[in-house]
PDB file of C-alpha atoms in Angstrom:
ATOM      1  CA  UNK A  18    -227.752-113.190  81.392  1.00 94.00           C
ATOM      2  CA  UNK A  19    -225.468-113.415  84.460  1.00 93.00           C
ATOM      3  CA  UNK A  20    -222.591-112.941  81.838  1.00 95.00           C
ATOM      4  CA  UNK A  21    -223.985-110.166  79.976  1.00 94.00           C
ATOM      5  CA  UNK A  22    -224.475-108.093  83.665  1.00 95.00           C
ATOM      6  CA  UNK A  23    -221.257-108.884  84.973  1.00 96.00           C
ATOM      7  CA  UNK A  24    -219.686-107.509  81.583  1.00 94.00           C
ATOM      8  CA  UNK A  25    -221.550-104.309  81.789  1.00 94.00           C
ATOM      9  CA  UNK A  26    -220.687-103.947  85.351  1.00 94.00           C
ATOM     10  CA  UNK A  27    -216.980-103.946  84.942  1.00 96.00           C
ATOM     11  CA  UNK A  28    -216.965-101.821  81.815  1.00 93.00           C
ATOM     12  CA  UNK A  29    -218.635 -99.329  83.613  1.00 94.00           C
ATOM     13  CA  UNK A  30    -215.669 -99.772  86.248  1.00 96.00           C
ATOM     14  CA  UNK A  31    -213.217 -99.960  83.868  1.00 95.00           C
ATOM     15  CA  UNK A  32    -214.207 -96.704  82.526  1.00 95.00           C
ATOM     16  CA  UNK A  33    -214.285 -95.093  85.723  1.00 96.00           C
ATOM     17  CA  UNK A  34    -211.113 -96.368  86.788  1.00 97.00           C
ATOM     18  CA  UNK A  35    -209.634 -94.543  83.217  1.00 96.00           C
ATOM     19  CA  UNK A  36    -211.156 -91.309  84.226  1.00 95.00           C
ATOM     20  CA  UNK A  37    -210.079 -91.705  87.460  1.00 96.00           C
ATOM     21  CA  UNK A  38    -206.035 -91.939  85.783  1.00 96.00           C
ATOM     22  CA  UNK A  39    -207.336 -89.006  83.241  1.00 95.00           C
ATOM     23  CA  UNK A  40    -209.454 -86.999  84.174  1.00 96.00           C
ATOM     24  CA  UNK A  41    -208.756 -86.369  88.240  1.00 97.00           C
ATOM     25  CA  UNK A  42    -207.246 -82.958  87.710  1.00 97.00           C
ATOM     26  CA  UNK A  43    -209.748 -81.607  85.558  1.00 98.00           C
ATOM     27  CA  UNK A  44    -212.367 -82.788  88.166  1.00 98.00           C
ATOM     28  CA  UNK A  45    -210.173 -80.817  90.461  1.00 98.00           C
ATOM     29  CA  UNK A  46    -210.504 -77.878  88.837  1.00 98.00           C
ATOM     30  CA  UNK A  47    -213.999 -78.101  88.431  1.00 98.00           C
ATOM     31  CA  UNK A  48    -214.983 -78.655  92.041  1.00 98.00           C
ATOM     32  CA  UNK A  49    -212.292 -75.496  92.917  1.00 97.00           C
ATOM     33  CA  UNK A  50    -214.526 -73.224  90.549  1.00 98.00           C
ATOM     34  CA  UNK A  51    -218.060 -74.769  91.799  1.00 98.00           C
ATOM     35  CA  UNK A  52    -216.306 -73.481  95.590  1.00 97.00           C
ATOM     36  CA  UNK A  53    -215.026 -69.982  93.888  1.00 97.00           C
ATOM     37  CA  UNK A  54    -218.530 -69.427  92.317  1.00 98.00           C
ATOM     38  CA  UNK A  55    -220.262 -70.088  95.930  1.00 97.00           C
ATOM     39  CA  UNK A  56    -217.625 -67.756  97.967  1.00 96.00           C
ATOM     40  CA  UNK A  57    -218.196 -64.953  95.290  1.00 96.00           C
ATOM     41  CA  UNK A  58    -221.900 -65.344  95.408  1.00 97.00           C
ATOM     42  CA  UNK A  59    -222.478 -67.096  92.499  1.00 98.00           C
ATOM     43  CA  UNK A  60    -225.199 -69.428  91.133  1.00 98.00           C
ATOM     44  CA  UNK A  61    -224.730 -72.937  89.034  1.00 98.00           C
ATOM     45  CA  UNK A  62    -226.983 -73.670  85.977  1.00 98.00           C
ATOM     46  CA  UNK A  63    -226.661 -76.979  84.325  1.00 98.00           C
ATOM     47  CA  UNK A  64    -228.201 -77.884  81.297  1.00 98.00           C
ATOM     48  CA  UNK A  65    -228.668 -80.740  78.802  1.00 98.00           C
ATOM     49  CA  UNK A  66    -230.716 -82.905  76.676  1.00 98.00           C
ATOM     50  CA  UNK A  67    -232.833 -86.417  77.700  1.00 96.00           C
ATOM     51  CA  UNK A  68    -230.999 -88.293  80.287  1.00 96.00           C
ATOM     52  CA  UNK A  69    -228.119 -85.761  80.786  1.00 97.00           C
ATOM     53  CA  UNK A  70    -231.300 -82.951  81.617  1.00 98.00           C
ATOM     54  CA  UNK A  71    -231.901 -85.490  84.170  1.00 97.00           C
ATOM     55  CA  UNK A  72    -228.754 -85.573  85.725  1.00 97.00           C
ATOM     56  CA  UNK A  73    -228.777 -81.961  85.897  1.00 98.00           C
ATOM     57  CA  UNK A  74    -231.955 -82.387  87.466  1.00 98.00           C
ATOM     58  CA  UNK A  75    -230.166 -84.656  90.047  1.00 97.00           C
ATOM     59  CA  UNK A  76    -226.884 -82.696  90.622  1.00 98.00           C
ATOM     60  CA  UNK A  77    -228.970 -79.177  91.310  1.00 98.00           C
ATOM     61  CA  UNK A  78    -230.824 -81.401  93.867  1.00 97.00           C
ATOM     62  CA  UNK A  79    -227.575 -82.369  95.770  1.00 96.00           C
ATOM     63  CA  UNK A  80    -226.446 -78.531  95.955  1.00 96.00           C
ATOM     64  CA  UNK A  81    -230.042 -77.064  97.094  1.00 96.00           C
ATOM     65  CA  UNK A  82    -231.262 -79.743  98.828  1.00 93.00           C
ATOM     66  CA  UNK A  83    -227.851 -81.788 100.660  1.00 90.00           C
ATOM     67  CA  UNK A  84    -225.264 -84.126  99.592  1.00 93.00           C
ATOM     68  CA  UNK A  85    -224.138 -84.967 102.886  1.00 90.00           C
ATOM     69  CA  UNK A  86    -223.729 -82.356 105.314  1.00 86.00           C
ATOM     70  CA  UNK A  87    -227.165 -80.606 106.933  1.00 84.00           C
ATOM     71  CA  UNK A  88    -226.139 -77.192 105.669  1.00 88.00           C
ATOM     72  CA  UNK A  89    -227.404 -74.118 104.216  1.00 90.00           C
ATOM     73  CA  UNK A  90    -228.903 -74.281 100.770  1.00 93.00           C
ATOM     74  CA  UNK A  91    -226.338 -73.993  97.528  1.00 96.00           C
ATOM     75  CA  UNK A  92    -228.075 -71.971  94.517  1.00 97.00           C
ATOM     76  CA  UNK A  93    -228.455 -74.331  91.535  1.00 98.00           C
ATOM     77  CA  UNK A  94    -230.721 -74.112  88.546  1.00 98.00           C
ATOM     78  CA  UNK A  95    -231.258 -76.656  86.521  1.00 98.00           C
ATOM     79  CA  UNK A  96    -232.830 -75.533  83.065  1.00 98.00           C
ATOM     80  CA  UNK A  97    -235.642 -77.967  83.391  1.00 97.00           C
ATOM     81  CA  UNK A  98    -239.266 -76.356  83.894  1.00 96.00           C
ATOM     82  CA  UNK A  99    -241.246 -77.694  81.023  1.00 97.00           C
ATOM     83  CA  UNK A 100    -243.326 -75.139  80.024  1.00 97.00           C
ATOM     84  CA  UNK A 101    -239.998 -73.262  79.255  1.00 97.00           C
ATOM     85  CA  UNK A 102    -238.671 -75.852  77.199  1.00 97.00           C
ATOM     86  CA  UNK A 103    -241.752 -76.176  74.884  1.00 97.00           C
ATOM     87  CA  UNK A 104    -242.542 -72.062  74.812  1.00 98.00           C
ATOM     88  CA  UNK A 105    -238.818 -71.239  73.666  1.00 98.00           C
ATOM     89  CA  UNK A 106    -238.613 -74.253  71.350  1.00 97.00           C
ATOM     90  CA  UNK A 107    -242.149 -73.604  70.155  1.00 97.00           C
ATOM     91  CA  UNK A 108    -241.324 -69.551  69.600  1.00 97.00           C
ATOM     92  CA  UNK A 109    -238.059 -69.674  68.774  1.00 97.00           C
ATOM     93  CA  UNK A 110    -236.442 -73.046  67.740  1.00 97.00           C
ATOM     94  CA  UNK A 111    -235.182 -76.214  70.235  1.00 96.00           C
ATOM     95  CA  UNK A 112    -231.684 -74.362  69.300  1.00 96.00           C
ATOM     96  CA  UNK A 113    -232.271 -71.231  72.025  1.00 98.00           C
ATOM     97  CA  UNK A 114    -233.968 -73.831  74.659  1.00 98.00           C
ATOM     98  CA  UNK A 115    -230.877 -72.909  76.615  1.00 98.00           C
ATOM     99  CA  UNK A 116    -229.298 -69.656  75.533  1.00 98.00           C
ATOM    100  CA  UNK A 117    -232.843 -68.033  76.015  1.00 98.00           C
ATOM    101  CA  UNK A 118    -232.735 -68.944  79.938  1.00 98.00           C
ATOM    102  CA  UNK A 119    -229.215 -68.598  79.993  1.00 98.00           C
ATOM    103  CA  UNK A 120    -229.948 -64.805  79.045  1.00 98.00           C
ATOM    104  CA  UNK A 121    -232.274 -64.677  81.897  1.00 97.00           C
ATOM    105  CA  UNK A 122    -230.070 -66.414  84.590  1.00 97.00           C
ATOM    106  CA  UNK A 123    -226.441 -65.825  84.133  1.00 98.00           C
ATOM    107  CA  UNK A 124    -224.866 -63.355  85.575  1.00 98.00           C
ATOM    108  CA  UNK A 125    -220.903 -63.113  85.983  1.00 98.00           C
ATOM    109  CA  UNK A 126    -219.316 -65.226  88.609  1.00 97.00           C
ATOM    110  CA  UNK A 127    -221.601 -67.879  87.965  1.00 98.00           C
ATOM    111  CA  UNK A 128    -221.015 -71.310  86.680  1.00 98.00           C
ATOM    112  CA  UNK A 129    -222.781 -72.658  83.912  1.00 98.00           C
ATOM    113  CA  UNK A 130    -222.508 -76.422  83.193  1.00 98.00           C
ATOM    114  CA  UNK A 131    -223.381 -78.298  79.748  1.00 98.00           C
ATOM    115  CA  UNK A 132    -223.744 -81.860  79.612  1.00 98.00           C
ATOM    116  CA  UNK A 133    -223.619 -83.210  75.944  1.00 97.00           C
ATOM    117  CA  UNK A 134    -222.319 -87.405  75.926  1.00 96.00           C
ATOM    118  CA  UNK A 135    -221.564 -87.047  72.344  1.00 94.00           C
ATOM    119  CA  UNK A 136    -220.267 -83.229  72.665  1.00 94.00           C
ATOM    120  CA  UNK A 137    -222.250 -82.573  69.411  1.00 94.00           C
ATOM    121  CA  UNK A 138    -225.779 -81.057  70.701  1.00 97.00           C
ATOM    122  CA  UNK A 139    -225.908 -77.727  69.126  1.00 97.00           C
ATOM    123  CA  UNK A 140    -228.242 -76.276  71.611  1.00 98.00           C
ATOM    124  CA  UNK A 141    -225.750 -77.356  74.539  1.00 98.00           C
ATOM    125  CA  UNK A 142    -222.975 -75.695  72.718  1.00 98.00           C
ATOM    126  CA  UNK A 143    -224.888 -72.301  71.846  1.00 98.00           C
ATOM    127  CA  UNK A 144    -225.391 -72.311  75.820  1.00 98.00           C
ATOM    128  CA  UNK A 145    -222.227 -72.872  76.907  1.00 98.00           C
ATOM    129  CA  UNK A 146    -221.048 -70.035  74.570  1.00 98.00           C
ATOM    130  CA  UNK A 147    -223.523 -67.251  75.420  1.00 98.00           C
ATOM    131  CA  UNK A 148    -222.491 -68.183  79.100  1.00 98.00           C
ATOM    132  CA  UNK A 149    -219.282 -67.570  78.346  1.00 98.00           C
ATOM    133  CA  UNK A 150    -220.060 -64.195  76.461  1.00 98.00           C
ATOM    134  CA  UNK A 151    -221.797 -63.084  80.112  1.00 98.00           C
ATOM    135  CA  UNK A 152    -218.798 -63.828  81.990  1.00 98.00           C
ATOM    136  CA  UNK A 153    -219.808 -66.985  83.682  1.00 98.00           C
ATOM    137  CA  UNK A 154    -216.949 -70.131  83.226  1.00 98.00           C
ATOM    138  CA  UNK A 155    -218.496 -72.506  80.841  1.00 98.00           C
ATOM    139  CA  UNK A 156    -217.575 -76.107  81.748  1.00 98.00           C
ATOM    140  CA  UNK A 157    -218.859 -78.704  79.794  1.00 98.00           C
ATOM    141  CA  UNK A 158    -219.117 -82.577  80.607  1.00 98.00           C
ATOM    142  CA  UNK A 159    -218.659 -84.796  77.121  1.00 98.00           C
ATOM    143  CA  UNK A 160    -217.800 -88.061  75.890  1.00 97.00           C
ATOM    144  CA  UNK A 161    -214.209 -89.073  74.399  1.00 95.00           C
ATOM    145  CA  UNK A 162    -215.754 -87.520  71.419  1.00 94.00           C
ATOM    146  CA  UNK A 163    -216.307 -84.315  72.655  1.00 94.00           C
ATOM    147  CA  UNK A 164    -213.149 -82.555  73.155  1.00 93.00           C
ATOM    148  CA  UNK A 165    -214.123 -79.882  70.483  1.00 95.00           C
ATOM    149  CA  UNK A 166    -216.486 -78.761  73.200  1.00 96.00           C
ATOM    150  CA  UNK A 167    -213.132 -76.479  74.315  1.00 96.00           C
ATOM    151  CA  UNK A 168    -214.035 -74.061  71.510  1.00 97.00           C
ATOM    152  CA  UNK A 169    -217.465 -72.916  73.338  1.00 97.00           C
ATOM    153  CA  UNK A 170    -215.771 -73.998  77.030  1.00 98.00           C
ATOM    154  CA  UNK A 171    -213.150 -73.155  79.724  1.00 98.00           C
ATOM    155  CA  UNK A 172    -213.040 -76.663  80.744  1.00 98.00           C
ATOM    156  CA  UNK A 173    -214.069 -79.882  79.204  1.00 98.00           C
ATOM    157  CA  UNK A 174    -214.121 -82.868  80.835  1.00 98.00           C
ATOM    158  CA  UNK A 175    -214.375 -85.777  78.261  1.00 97.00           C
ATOM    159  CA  UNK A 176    -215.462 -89.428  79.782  1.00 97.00           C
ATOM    160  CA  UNK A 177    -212.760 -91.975  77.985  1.00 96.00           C
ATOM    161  CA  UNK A 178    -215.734 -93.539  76.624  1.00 96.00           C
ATOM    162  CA  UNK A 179    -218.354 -93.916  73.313  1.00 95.00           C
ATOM    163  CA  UNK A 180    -220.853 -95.871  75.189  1.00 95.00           C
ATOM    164  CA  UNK A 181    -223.694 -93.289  76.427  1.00 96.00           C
ATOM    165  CA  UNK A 182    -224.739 -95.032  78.885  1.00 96.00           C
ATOM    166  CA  UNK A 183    -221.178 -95.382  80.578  1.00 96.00           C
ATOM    167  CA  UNK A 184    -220.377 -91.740  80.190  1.00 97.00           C
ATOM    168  CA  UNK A 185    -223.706 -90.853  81.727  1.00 97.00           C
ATOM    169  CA  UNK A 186    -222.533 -93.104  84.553  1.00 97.00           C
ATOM    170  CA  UNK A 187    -219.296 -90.776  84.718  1.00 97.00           C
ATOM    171  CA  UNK A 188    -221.014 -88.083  84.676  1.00 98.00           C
ATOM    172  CA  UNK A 189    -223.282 -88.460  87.705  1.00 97.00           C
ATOM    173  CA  UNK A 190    -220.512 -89.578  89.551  1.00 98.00           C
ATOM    174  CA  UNK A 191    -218.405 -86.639  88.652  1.00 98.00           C
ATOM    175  CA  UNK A 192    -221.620 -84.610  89.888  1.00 98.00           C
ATOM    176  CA  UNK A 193    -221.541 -86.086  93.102  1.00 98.00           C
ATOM    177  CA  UNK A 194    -217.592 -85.573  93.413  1.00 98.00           C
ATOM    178  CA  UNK A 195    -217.483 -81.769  92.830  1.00 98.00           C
ATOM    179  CA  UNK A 196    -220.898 -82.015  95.518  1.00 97.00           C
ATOM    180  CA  UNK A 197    -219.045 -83.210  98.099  1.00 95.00           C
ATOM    181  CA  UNK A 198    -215.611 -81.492  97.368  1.00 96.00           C
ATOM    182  CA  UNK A 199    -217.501 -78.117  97.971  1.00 94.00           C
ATOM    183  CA  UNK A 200    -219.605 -79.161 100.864  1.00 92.00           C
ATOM    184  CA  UNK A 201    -216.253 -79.637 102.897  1.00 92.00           C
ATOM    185  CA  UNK A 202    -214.194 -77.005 101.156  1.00 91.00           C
ATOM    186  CA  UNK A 203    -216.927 -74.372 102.069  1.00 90.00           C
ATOM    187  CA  UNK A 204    -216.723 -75.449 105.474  1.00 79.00           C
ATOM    188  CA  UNK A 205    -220.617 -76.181 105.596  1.00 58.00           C
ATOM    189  CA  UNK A 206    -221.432 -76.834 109.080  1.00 49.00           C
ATOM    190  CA  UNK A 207    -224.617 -78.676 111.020  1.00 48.00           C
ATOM    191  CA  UNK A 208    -227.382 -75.781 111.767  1.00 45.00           C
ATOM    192  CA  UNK A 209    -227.111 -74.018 108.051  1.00 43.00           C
ATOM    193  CA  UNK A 210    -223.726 -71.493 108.250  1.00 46.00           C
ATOM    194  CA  UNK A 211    -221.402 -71.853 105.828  1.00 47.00           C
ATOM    195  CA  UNK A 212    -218.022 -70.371 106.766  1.00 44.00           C
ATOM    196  CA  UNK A 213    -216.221 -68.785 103.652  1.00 42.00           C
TER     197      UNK A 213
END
């Protein structure tokens, strides 16, 4: 058993350390518009199915709640509330889950993120496109399969990775990058200012 844990512990290394060599600029670009959309105003939404809902769950914690810094709250929605979920699926199909909120919650300026491991949920993709539509930037967060994603996104970032549980892994931990990057690019300060 020792074996089998030390084998999943450096793949999941191993795969960061690839996205670290490929995927640092997109990451870059991501936490630059996650600062843009906060200086302009702007809100986040992130969305996704099962596990990746949850990290959406966990990522819109960081921003309203603190990643590091005691600072003034960061709007972030995750599209979570269950009674949502099952009304829209229930009425009109587990397709619109998303796009129905999206419609209610994105306005321009705002960034709207889709997390799909195999970049093949159609109801992550329908999101990220009506987002789009309503002048948000659509960014989506994939596995290595999911570079399509670019068709219904302004930025994909694809984990070098099949394994859902090690893209997952990625994910998070590109969550908590772009978290941090804009806490001390927005110049977030103890006693709730933020200087922009």
């Amino acid at each position: 058993m020792k074996n089998v844990i030390q084998e999943m512990l450096r793949e999941s290394a191993g795969v960061k350390t690839a996205l670290a060599d490929s995927l640092a600029g997109e990451i870059a670009t991501f936490a630059r518009w996650m600062t843009e959309t906060y200086r302009h105003g702007g809100k986040v939404i992130l969305f996704g199915n099962g596990g990746s809902l949850c990290d959406c769950l966990h990522i819109a914690e960081e921003l309203v709640g603190r990643y590091k810094e005691e600072r003034k709250a960061l709007p972030a929605i995750a599209l979570a509330e269950p009674t949502l979920l099952t009304a829209i699926g229930n009425d009109f199909g587990f397709e619109a889950v998303f796009t129905r909120q999206i419609e209610a919650w994105v306005k321009p300026g705002d960034l709207v993120v889709g997390l799909t491991t195999s970049g093949n949920s159609p109801n992550v993709r329908a999101g990220l496109q009506l987002a789009r539509d309503m002048g948000a930037r659509a960014v989506a967060l994939t596995g290595v399969a999911g570079a399509h994603m670019s068709e219904v996104a302004d930025l994909v970032l694809c984990v070098p990775s099949t394994n859902t549980p090690r893209i997952q892994e990625c994910h998070i931990t590109i969550g908590h990058i772009v978290c941090e990057i804009a806490e001390k690019e927005l110049g977030m300060v103890p006693g709730g200012s933020v200087h922009v």
